[in-house]
PDB file of C-alpha atoms in Angstrom:
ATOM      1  CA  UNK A   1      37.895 205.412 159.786  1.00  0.00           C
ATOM      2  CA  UNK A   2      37.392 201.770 160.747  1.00  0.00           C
ATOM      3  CA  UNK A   3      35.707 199.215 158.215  1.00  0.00           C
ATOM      4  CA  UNK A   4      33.018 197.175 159.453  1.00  0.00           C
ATOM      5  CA  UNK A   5      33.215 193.423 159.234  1.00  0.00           C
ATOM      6  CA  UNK A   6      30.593 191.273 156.721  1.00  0.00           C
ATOM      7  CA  UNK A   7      27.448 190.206 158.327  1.00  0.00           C
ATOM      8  CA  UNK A   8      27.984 186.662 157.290  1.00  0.00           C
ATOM      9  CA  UNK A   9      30.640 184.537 158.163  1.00  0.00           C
ATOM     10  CA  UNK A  10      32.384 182.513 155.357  1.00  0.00           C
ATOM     11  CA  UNK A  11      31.421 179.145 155.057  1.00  0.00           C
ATOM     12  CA  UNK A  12      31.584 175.895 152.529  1.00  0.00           C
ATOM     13  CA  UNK A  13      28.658 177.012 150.489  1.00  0.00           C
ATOM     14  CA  UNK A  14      28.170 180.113 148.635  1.00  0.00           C
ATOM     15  CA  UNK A  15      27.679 183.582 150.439  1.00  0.00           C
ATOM     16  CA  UNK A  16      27.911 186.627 149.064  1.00  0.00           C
ATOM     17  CA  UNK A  17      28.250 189.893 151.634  1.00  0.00           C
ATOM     18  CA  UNK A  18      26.195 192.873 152.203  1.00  0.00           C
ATOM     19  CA  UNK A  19      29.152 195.457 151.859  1.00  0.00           C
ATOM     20  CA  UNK A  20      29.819 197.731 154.423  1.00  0.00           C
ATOM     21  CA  UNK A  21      25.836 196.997 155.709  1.00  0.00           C
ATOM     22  CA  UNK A  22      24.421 195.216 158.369  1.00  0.00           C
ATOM     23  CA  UNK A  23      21.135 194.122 158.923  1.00  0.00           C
ATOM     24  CA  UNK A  24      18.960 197.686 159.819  1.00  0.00           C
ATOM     25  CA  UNK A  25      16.310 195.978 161.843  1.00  0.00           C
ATOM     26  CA  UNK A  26      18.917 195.079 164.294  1.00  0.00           C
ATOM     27  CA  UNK A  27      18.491 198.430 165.822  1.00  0.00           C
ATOM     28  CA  UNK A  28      14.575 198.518 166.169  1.00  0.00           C
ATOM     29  CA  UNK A  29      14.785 194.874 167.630  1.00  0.00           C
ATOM     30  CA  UNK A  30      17.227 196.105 169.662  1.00  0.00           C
ATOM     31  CA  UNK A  31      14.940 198.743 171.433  1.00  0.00           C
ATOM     32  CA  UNK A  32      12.023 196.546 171.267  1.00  0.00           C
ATOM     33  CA  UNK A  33      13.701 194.141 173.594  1.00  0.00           C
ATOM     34  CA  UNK A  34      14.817 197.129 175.767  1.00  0.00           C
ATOM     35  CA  UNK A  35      11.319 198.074 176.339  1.00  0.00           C
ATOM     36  CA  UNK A  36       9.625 194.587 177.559  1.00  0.00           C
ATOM     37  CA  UNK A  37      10.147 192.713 180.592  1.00  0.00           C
ATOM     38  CA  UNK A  38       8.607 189.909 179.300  1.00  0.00           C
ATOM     39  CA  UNK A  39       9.656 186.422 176.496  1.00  0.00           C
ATOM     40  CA  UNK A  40       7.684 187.345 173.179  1.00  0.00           C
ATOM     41  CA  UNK A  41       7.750 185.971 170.118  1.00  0.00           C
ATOM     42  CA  UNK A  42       8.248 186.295 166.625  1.00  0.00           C
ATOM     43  CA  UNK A  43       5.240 187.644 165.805  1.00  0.00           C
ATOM     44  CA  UNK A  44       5.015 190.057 168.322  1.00  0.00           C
ATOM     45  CA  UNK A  45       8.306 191.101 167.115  1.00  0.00           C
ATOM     46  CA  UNK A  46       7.126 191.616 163.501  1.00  0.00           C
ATOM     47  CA  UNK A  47       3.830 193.107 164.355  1.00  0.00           C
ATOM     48  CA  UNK A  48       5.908 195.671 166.259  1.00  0.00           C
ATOM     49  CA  UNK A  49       7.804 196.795 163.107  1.00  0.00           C
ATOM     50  CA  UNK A  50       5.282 196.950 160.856  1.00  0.00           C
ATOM     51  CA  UNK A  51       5.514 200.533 160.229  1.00  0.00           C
ATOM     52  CA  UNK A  52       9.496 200.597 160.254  1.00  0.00           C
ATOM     53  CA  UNK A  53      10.542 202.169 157.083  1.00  0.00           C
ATOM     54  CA  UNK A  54      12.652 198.857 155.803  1.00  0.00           C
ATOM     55  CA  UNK A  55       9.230 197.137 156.192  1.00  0.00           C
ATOM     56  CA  UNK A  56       7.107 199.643 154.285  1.00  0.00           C
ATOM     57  CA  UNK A  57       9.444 198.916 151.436  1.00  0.00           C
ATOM     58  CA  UNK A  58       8.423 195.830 150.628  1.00  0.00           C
ATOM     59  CA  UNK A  59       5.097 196.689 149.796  1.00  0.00           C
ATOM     60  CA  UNK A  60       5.804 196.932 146.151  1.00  0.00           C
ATOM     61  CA  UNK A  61       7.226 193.235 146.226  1.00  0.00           C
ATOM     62  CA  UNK A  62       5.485 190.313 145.130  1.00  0.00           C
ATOM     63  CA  UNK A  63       2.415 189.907 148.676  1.00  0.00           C
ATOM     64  CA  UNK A  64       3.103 185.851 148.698  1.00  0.00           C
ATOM     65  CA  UNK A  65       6.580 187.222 149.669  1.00  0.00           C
ATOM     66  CA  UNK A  66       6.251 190.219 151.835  1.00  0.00           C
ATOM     67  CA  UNK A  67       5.526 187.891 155.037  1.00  0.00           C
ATOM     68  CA  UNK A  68       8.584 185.471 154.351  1.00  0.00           C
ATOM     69  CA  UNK A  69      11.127 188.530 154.096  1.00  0.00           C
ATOM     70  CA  UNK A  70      10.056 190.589 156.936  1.00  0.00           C
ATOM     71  CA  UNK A  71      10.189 187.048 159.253  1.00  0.00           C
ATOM     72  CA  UNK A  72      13.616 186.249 157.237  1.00  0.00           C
ATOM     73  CA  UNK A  73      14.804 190.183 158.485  1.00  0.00           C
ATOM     74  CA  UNK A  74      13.630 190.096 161.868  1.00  0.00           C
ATOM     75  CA  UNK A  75      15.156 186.355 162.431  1.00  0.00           C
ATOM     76  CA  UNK A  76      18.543 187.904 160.378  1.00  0.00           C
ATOM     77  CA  UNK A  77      18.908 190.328 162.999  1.00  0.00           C
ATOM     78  CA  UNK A  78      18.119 187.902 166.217  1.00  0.00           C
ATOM     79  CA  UNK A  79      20.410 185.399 165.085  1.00  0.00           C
ATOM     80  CA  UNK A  80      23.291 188.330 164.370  1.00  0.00           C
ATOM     81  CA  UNK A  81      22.634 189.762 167.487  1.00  0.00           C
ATOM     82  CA  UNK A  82      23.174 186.418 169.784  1.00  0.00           C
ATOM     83  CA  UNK A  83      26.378 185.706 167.804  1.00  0.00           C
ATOM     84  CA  UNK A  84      27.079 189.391 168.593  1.00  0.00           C
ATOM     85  CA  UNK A  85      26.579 189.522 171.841  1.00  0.00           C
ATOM     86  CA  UNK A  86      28.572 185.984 172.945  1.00  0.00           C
ATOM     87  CA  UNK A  87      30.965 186.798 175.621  1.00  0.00           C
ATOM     88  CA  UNK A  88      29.343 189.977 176.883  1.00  0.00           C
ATOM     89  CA  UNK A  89      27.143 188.213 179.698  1.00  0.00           C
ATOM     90  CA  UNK A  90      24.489 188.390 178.227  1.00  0.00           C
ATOM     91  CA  UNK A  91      22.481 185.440 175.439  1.00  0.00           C
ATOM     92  CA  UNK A  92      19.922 185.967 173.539  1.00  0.00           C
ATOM     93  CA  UNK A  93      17.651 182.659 173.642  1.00  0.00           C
ATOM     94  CA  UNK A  94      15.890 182.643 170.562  1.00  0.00           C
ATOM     95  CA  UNK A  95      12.346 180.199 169.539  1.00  0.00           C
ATOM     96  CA  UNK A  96       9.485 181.078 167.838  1.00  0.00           C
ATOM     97  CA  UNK A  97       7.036 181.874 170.744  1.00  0.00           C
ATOM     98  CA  UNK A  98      10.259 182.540 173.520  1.00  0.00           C
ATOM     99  CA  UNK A  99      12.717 185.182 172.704  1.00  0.00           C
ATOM    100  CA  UNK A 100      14.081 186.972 175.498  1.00  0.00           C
ATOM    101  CA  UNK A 101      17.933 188.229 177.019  1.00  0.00           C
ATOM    102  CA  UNK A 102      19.229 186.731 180.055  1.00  0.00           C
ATOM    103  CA  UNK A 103      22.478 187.598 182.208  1.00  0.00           C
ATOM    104  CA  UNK A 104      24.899 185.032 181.791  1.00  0.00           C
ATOM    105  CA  UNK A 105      27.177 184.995 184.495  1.00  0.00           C
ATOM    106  CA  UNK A 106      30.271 183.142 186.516  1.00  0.00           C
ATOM    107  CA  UNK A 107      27.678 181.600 188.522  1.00  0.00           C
ATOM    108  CA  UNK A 108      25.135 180.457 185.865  1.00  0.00           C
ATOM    109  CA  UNK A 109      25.682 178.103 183.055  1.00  0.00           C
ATOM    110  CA  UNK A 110      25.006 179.675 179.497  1.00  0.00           C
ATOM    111  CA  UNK A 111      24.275 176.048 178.292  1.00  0.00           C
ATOM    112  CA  UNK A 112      20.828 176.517 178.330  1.00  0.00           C
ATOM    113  CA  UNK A 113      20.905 179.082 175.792  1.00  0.00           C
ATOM    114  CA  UNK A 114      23.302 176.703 173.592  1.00  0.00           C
ATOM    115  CA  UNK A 115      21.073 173.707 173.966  1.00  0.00           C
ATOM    116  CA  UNK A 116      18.562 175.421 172.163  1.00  0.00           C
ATOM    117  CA  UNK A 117      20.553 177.056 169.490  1.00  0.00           C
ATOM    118  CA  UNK A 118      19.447 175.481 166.112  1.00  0.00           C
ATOM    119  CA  UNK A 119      22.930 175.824 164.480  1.00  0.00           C
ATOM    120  CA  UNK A 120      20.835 174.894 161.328  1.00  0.00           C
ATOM    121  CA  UNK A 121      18.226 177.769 161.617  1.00  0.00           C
ATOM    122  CA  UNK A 122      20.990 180.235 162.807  1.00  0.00           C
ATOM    123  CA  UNK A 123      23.254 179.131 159.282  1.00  0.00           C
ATOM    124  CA  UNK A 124      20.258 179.605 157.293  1.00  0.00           C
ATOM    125  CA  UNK A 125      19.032 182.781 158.566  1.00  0.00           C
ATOM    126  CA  UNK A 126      22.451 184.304 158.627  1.00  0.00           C
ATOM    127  CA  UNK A 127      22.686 183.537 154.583  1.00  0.00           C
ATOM    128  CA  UNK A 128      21.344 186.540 152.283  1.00  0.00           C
ATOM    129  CA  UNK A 129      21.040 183.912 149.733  1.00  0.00           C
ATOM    130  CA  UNK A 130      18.435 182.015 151.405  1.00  0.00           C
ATOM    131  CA  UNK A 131      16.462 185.820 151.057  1.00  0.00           C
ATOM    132  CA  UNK A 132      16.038 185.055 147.452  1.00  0.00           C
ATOM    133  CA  UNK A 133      14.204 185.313 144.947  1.00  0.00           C
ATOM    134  CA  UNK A 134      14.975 188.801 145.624  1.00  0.00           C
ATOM    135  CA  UNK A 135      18.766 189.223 143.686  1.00  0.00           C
ATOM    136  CA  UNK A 136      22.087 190.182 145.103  1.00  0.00           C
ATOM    137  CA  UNK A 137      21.805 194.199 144.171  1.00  0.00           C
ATOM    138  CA  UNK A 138      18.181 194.294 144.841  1.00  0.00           C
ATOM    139  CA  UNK A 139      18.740 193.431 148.395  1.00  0.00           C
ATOM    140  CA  UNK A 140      22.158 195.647 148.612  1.00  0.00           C
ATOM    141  CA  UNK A 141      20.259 198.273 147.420  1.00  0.00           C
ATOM    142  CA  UNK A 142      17.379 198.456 149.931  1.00  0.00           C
ATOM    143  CA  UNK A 143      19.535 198.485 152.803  1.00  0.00           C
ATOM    144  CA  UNK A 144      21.375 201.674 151.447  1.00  0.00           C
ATOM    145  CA  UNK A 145      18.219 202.874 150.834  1.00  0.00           C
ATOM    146  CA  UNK A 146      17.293 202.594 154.261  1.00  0.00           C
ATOM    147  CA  UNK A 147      20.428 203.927 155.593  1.00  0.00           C
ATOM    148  CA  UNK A 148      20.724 207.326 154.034  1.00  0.00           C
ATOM    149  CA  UNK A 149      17.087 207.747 155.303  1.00  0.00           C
ATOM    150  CA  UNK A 150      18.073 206.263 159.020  1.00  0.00           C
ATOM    151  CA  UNK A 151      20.816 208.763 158.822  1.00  0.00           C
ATOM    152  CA  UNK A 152      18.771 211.803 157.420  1.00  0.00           C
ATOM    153  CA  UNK A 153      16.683 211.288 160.837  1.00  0.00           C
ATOM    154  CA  UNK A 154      19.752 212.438 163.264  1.00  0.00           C
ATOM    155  CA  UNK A 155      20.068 209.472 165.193  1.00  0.00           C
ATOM    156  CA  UNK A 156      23.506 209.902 165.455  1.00  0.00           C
ATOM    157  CA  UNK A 157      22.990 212.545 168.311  1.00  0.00           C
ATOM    158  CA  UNK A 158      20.800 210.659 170.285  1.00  0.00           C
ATOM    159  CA  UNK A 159      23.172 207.666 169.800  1.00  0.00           C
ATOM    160  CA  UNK A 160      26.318 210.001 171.041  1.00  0.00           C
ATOM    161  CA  UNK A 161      24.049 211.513 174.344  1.00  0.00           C
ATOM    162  CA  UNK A 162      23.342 207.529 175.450  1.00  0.00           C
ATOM    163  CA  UNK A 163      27.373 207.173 175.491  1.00  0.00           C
ATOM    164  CA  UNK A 164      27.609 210.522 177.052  1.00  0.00           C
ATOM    165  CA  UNK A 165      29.789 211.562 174.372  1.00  0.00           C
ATOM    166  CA  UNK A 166      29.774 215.166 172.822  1.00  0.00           C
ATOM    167  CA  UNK A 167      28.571 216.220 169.305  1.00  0.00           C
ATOM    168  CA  UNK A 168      32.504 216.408 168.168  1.00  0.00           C
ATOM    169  CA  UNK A 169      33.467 212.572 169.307  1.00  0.00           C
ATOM    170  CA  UNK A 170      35.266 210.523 166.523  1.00  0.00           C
ATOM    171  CA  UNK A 171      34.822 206.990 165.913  1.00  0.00           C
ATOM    172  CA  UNK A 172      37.712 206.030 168.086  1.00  0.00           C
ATOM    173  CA  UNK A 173      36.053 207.631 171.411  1.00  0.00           C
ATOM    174  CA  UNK A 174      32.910 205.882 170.566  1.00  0.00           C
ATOM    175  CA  UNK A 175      34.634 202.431 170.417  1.00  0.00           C
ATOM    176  CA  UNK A 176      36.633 203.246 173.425  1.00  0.00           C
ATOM    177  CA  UNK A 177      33.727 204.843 175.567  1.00  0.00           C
ATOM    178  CA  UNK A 178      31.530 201.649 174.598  1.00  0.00           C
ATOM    179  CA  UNK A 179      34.356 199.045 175.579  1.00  0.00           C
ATOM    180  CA  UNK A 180      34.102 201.163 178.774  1.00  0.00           C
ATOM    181  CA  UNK A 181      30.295 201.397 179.190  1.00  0.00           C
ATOM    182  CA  UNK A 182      29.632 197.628 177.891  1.00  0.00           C
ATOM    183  CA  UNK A 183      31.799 196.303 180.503  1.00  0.00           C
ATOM    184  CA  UNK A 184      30.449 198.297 183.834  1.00  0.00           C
ATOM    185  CA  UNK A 185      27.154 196.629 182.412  1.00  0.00           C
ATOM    186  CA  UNK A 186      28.360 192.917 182.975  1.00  0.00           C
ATOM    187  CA  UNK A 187      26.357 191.004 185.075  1.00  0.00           C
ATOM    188  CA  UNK A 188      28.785 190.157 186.933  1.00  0.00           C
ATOM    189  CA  UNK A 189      29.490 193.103 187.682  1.00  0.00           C
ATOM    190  CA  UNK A 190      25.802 194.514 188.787  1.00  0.00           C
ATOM    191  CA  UNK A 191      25.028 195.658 185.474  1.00  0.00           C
ATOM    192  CA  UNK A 192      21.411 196.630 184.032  1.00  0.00           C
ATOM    193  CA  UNK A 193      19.891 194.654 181.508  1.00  0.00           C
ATOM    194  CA  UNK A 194      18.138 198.002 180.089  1.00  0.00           C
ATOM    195  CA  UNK A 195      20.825 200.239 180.316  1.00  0.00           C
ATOM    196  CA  UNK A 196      23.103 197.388 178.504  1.00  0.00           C
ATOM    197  CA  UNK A 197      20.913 196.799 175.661  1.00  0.00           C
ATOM    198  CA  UNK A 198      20.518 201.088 175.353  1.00  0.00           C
ATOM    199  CA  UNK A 199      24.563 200.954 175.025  1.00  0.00           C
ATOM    200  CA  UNK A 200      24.285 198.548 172.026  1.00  0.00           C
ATOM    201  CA  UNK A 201      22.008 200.143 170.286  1.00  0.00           C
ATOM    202  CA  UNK A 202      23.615 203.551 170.613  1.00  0.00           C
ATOM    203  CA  UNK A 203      26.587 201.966 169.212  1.00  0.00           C
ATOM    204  CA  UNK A 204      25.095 200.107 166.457  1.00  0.00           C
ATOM    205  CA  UNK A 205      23.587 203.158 165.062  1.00  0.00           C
ATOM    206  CA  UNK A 206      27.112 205.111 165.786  1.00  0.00           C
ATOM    207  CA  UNK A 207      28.552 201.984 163.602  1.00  0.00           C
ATOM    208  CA  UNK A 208      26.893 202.597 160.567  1.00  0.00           C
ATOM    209  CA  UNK A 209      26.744 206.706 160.802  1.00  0.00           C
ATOM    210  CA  UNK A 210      30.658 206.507 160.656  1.00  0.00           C
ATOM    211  CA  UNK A 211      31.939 204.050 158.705  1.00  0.00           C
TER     212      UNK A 211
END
């Protein structure tokens, strides 16, 4: 069984890891973005996952702090996700009223998307600490909260029927079907925005239902 990797990266200052966890909104943003044609923003994403179950359980937190973590959560996951996704041919440009996925291929530059990177914003919002006042276990413990409920839900299945994969597939086949699906999705290769963004988040719930 493979280990995932920390959601932060190491750096100078002090960061302390989310063990074996990753951000759970990353999936819901995920299939947000699948479903719109269209830029939004950060508050359309947030207003979207208002009822999400991560959400709802920070309504027994302190309100002049409820608004600050779920925009700290949803800009966590963004920021993961267009680190993530470097490479694939596809960037995720990221401002506060313009966030939208566009093919990056041979033919197009991806500088556009790097020229608006905030390297500063990204840093911060990749940094659990900067979720505080909320302490270390706290936060650990709401995410495996949320997990064993994700996982009580069954996603897994619907995860394994996007990679056309059958109820018996290990953790191996799902990393070597996705390497397969995620690179017939390349731009430059004719891919579908949709259909690529479906593959990730199939995966990213596979991720966390096997490891």
């Amino acid at each position: 069984m493979s280990t995932q990797r920390p959601l932060l990266a190491e750096s100078s200052h002090s960061v302390y890891y989310i063990s074996m966890q990753t951000n759970p909104l990353i999936i819901p943003v995920l299939d947000y973005l699948k479903n719109t044609d269209v830029a939004v923003s950060i508050l359309d994403i947030v207003s979207e996952l208002e009822a999400d179950t991560l959400f709802q359980s920070l309504s027994e937190q302190p309100s002049e702090l409820i608004a600050f973590r779920k925009n700290f959560l949803v800009m966590n996951a963004l920021y993961f996700l267009q680190r993530d996704l470097m490479g694939s041919g596809y960037g995720l440009l990221i401002s506060a009223m313009s966030i939208r996925l566009e093919a990056v291929t041979e033919s197009s530059s991806s500088s556009a998307l790097v020229e608006v990177a905030d390297e500063k914003l990204s840093d911060y919002y990749l940094d659990w600490n900067n979720y505080n006042d909320t302490g270390k276990e706290e936060v650990e413990q709401l995410l495996n909260d949320f997990w064993q409920v994700y996982h009580a839900q069954d996603k897994h299945l619907e995860a394994l029927a996007a990679l056309d994969l059958p109820e018996s597939a290990d953790w191996d086949q799902v990393q070597q079907v996705y390497r397969s699906l995620i690179s017939q999705c390349h731009p430059d290769k004719g891919g579908e925005q949709k259909r690529f963004i479906e593959i990730r988040e199939a995966y990213e719930v596979l991720k966390h239902c096997f490891n």
